[in-house]
Amino acid sequence: MLCVNNLYKKYKNAETPSVNDLSFTFEKGKIIGLLGPNGAGKTTTISILCGLINQFEGDVKVLGYDIRTQANIIRGIVSVVPQQIALYPTLSCYENLLYYGKLYNINASKLKETIHQYLDDFGLKDHLHKQIKHYSGGMKRRANIIASLLNHPHLLILDEPTAGVDVHSRSMILHFLKQYNAAGNSVIYTSHLLEEAETICDEVLIIDNGKKIVQGSPEALITQYQTNNLENVFIKLTGNQVRD
Amino acid sequence: MRRDLGGFALLFLMPILLIIIMALVQDGPFKDYKDRKFETLFLNLDQGKVAASIKKSLIASEQFTIIETLNGKSLEEAHVVKAIQAGKYQFAIIMKKGISAEIVNSGNIIANQIGKKIGINAQLPHRESRDSIAIELMFDPVSKPAMKIAITNAVERFMQKVQSEIVLDRIASLSPNTEKDTSFDFEKILHQVGVKEVSSQPKNEMQSKMNSVQHNVPAWAIFGMFFMIIIISESIINERLSGSWTRIKLIPGNFSHILMGKLMFFVLLGIVQFYLMLLVGVYVMPLIGLDALQLSDSPLLLFILVSSISCCATAYGILIGILFNSSNQALPVAAISVVILSAIGGVWVPIEVLPNVLKSISLISPMRWGLEGINNVLLRQCSFTDIIKPCVVLLSGSAITLSLAWLIEKKK
């Protein structure tokens, strides 16, 4: 599903590369956790995987398509949920979803049906006409995810989808991701909440300083590094130093 | 848009307020001096025929209100200086003692010379002429040069008339037996040939007149369209900061199509704003005592021009929005650049009065081209060929600006 070989990206004026000779592969239909301390290169990797950054070295294939030459196809079947609430605050949730859906050229009646289905799944159907700016933090996060699901992506990439949300919203989001994965779709998600990653991910990739540190299932890594949870594996591999 | 009706209304109300205020403020400077009436301190130290004639001419012109007393007291030179320095009056005319005698003396010298040439031996009494005597004009130090010139010319004209009358009178006096011919209207004969302003436009066309409204409404409406770049750039920056920009970029298809969609919306908004300003010029300005804006009978030409201006303003707003990473960076640049472009583009004052160096620099201001095109349509009643140049410049500017924005965004 995902094949990355010798990925290298150095931003202009940066002293060190953000991604440095990174290689990994993942099979289709899994929930993958992309983990790493601040500045490890997670966001750059995600940006390359979805075609947002096109100046890089190495080979990247997403769902069998080459990101350099087939980015437009990939954009149609891959969606990204950005860390920020990428919605218009003065529009209602419904208007936001209609707007983004129309940009995808989705048939109007099908789009409305999809929107209502997801609003129901994410517990927002009673608030569909409320302006986003009046939503709680958790509601905004859920609406933000729906906006990335409208094109029914085969691969959903989420950048810290549960950061700063209440327990119920987090539970709802994680439950949905499992369901979505169970339907045969793939999920890549980044998070600093390692307990959450341990629960939900089939496999994790820990990177630091743009390089791959380790890859494997949470259970296997816990056994391999002889710790009792993924957080301890993470600290063991990336150190105790605080990263800003 | 409907979620922020207040902001949307302000988008139109603020430019309306701006054009009304600017048209009122600039109404005075735009009025011809012949349309204005001046309160004139008239200090008559001469008390002779010439001073009386000039005073009579000043009153007859209906441009001057002659003031010869202040607080019930006759004027004295010290009063005049004090009143002018205090800025209570814009100027004073001081008829120095001996002016009449000097002009009569000059008339006698001229009459004697003419009489000699045509064989009249009589001589009128005279002495050598003096050049130190003059009608003095004292201006408020803040008076504009243009006003000083206008007043000086008017007084000189009145003086020349009096001088001519005196010379003729003196020539007649050379022959004491000749009775004065009252049927001889010297002034009427001289005015057989005069100076008259004629229009460059065909007689059946509307005669447009440059005035405060005719300059300020289109000029500030263009300024308002360009000021929208603040809204455009802020909208783009907010979208980028919120992640919506990224989300849109990740949607399959050509990102430039979405950019064009945004461009079209703001172009339309700019056009609507401009026409609203024109309506204010036509219907609101007369209600506050100003002239009504005269529109052209070429609505299509006006629309083409307005669309080009709006296109250029929107493209500039997009460039600013893409170039800068935060509103704190973009807003000062946007606001100040628009003010600079308007200043050199002839919005504040007509290009003709700018220094030569600014006239050359003004070629880079899209507002200059916009205003030139609008003046071509509204005032000069020009044809399509006359708006091609401004339109091409504006649309080329839009294309260059958008391409630049596209390249920067791609690089980012």
mmCIF file of N, CA, C and O in Angstrom, chain B residues 41 70 75-92 138-141:
data_model
loop_
_atom_site.group_PDB
_atom_site.id
_atom_site.type_symbol
_atom_site.label_atom_id
_atom_site.label_comp_id
_atom_site.label_asym_id
_atom_site.label_seq_id
_atom_site.Cartn_x
_atom_site.Cartn_y
_atom_site.Cartn_z
ATOM 1 N N LEU B 41 -10.053 93.265 1.796
ATOM 2 C CA LEU B 41 -9.784 94.509 2.534
ATOM 3 C C LEU B 41 -9.279 95.523 1.511
ATOM 4 O O LEU B 41 -8.330 95.239 0.776
ATOM 5 N N LEU B 70 -13.289 98.234 9.591
ATOM 6 C CA LEU B 70 -13.257 97.090 10.507
ATOM 7 C C LEU B 70 -13.695 97.574 11.880
ATOM 8 O O LEU B 70 -13.156 98.572 12.371
ATOM 9 N N LEU B 75 -10.269 101.705 7.674
ATOM 10 C CA LEU B 75 -9.057 100.874 7.665
ATOM 11 C C LEU B 75 -7.787 101.715 7.740
ATOM 12 O O LEU B 75 -7.729 102.806 7.173
ATOM 13 N N GLU B 76 -6.831 101.184 8.465
ATOM 14 C CA GLU B 76 -5.484 101.771 8.450
ATOM 15 C C GLU B 76 -4.519 100.641 8.094
ATOM 16 O O GLU B 76 -4.850 99.457 8.262
ATOM 17 N N GLU B 77 -3.340 101.001 7.628
ATOM 18 C CA GLU B 77 -2.396 100.000 7.155
ATOM 19 C C GLU B 77 -2.091 98.958 8.243
ATOM 20 O O GLU B 77 -2.007 97.745 7.967
ATOM 21 N N ALA B 78 -1.966 99.420 9.480
ATOM 22 C CA ALA B 78 -1.653 98.502 10.590
ATOM 23 C C ALA B 78 -2.780 97.490 10.796
ATOM 24 O O ALA B 78 -2.543 96.305 11.068
ATOM 25 N N HIS B 79 -4.045 97.968 10.672
ATOM 26 C CA HIS B 79 -5.211 97.063 10.818
ATOM 27 C C HIS B 79 -5.171 95.972 9.751
ATOM 28 O O HIS B 79 -5.445 94.805 10.005
ATOM 29 N N VAL B 80 -4.837 96.425 8.539
ATOM 30 C CA VAL B 80 -4.827 95.495 7.402
ATOM 31 C C VAL B 80 -3.782 94.401 7.637
ATOM 32 O O VAL B 80 -4.069 93.203 7.512
ATOM 33 N N VAL B 81 -2.592 94.819 8.016
ATOM 34 C CA VAL B 81 -1.503 93.844 8.237
ATOM 35 C C VAL B 81 -1.908 92.850 9.327
ATOM 36 O O VAL B 81 -1.733 91.627 9.178
ATOM 37 N N LYS B 82 -2.480 93.396 10.417
ATOM 38 C CA LYS B 82 -2.865 92.550 11.550
ATOM 39 C C LYS B 82 -3.956 91.538 11.128
ATOM 40 O O LYS B 82 -3.872 90.341 11.453
ATOM 41 N N ALA B 83 -4.957 92.035 10.382
ATOM 42 C CA ALA B 83 -6.069 91.164 9.975
ATOM 43 C C ALA B 83 -5.594 90.066 9.019
ATOM 44 O O ALA B 83 -6.032 88.919 9.104
ATOM 45 N N ILE B 84 -4.686 90.409 8.130
ATOM 46 C CA ILE B 84 -4.166 89.412 7.172
ATOM 47 C C ILE B 84 -3.291 88.395 7.909
ATOM 48 O O ILE B 84 -3.406 87.180 7.694
ATOM 49 N N GLN B 85 -2.437 88.903 8.810
ATOM 50 C CA GLN B 85 -1.559 87.990 9.559
ATOM 51 C C GLN B 85 -2.373 87.030 10.419
ATOM 52 O O GLN B 85 -1.997 85.876 10.611
ATOM 53 N N ALA B 86 -3.508 87.525 10.917
ATOM 54 C CA ALA B 86 -4.353 86.675 11.765
ATOM 55 C C ALA B 86 -5.137 85.666 10.941
ATOM 56 O O ALA B 86 -5.797 84.780 11.488
ATOM 57 N N GLY B 87 -5.082 85.802 9.636
ATOM 58 C CA GLY B 87 -5.769 84.851 8.763
ATOM 59 C C GLY B 87 -7.262 85.110 8.660
ATOM 60 O O GLY B 87 -8.026 84.282 8.175
ATOM 61 N N LYS B 88 -7.704 86.319 9.126
ATOM 62 C CA LYS B 88 -9.146 86.613 9.067
ATOM 63 C C LYS B 88 -9.588 86.895 7.638
ATOM 64 O O LYS B 88 -10.729 86.668 7.275
ATOM 65 N N TYR B 89 -8.683 87.470 6.844
ATOM 66 C CA TYR B 89 -8.973 87.752 5.444
ATOM 67 C C TYR B 89 -7.845 87.175 4.596
ATOM 68 O O TYR B 89 -6.704 87.125 5.051
ATOM 69 N N GLN B 90 -8.175 86.757 3.375
ATOM 70 C CA GLN B 90 -7.155 86.119 2.549
ATOM 71 C C GLN B 90 -6.246 87.103 1.846
ATOM 72 O O GLN B 90 -5.102 86.800 1.584
ATOM 73 N N PHE B 91 -6.785 88.302 1.574
ATOM 74 C CA PHE B 91 -5.904 89.287 0.949
ATOM 75 C C PHE B 91 -6.467 90.696 1.079
ATOM 76 O O PHE B 91 -7.642 90.888 1.398
ATOM 77 N N ALA B 92 -5.557 91.641 0.834
ATOM 78 C CA ALA B 92 -5.942 93.056 0.898
ATOM 79 C C ALA B 92 -5.364 93.776 -0.318
ATOM 80 O O ALA B 92 -4.311 93.409 -0.839
ATOM 81 N N MET B 138 -1.661 92.291 -0.553
ATOM 82 C CA MET B 138 -1.108 91.596 0.615
ATOM 83 C C MET B 138 -1.916 90.308 0.829
ATOM 84 O O MET B 138 -3.140 90.352 0.972
ATOM 85 N N PHE B 139 -1.208 89.153 0.806
ATOM 86 C CA PHE B 139 -1.909 87.859 0.910
ATOM 87 C C PHE B 139 -1.658 87.193 2.252
ATOM 88 O O PHE B 139 -0.581 87.348 2.848
ATOM 89 N N ASP B 140 -2.638 86.448 2.686
ATOM 90 C CA ASP B 140 -2.466 85.557 3.838
ATOM 91 C C ASP B 140 -1.303 84.613 3.503
ATOM 92 O O ASP B 140 -1.276 84.041 2.400
ATOM 93 N N PRO B 141 -0.354 84.431 4.412
ATOM 94 C CA PRO B 141 0.804 83.583 4.081
ATOM 95 C C PRO B 141 0.425 82.172 3.628
ATOM 96 O O PRO B 141 1.194 81.527 2.918
#
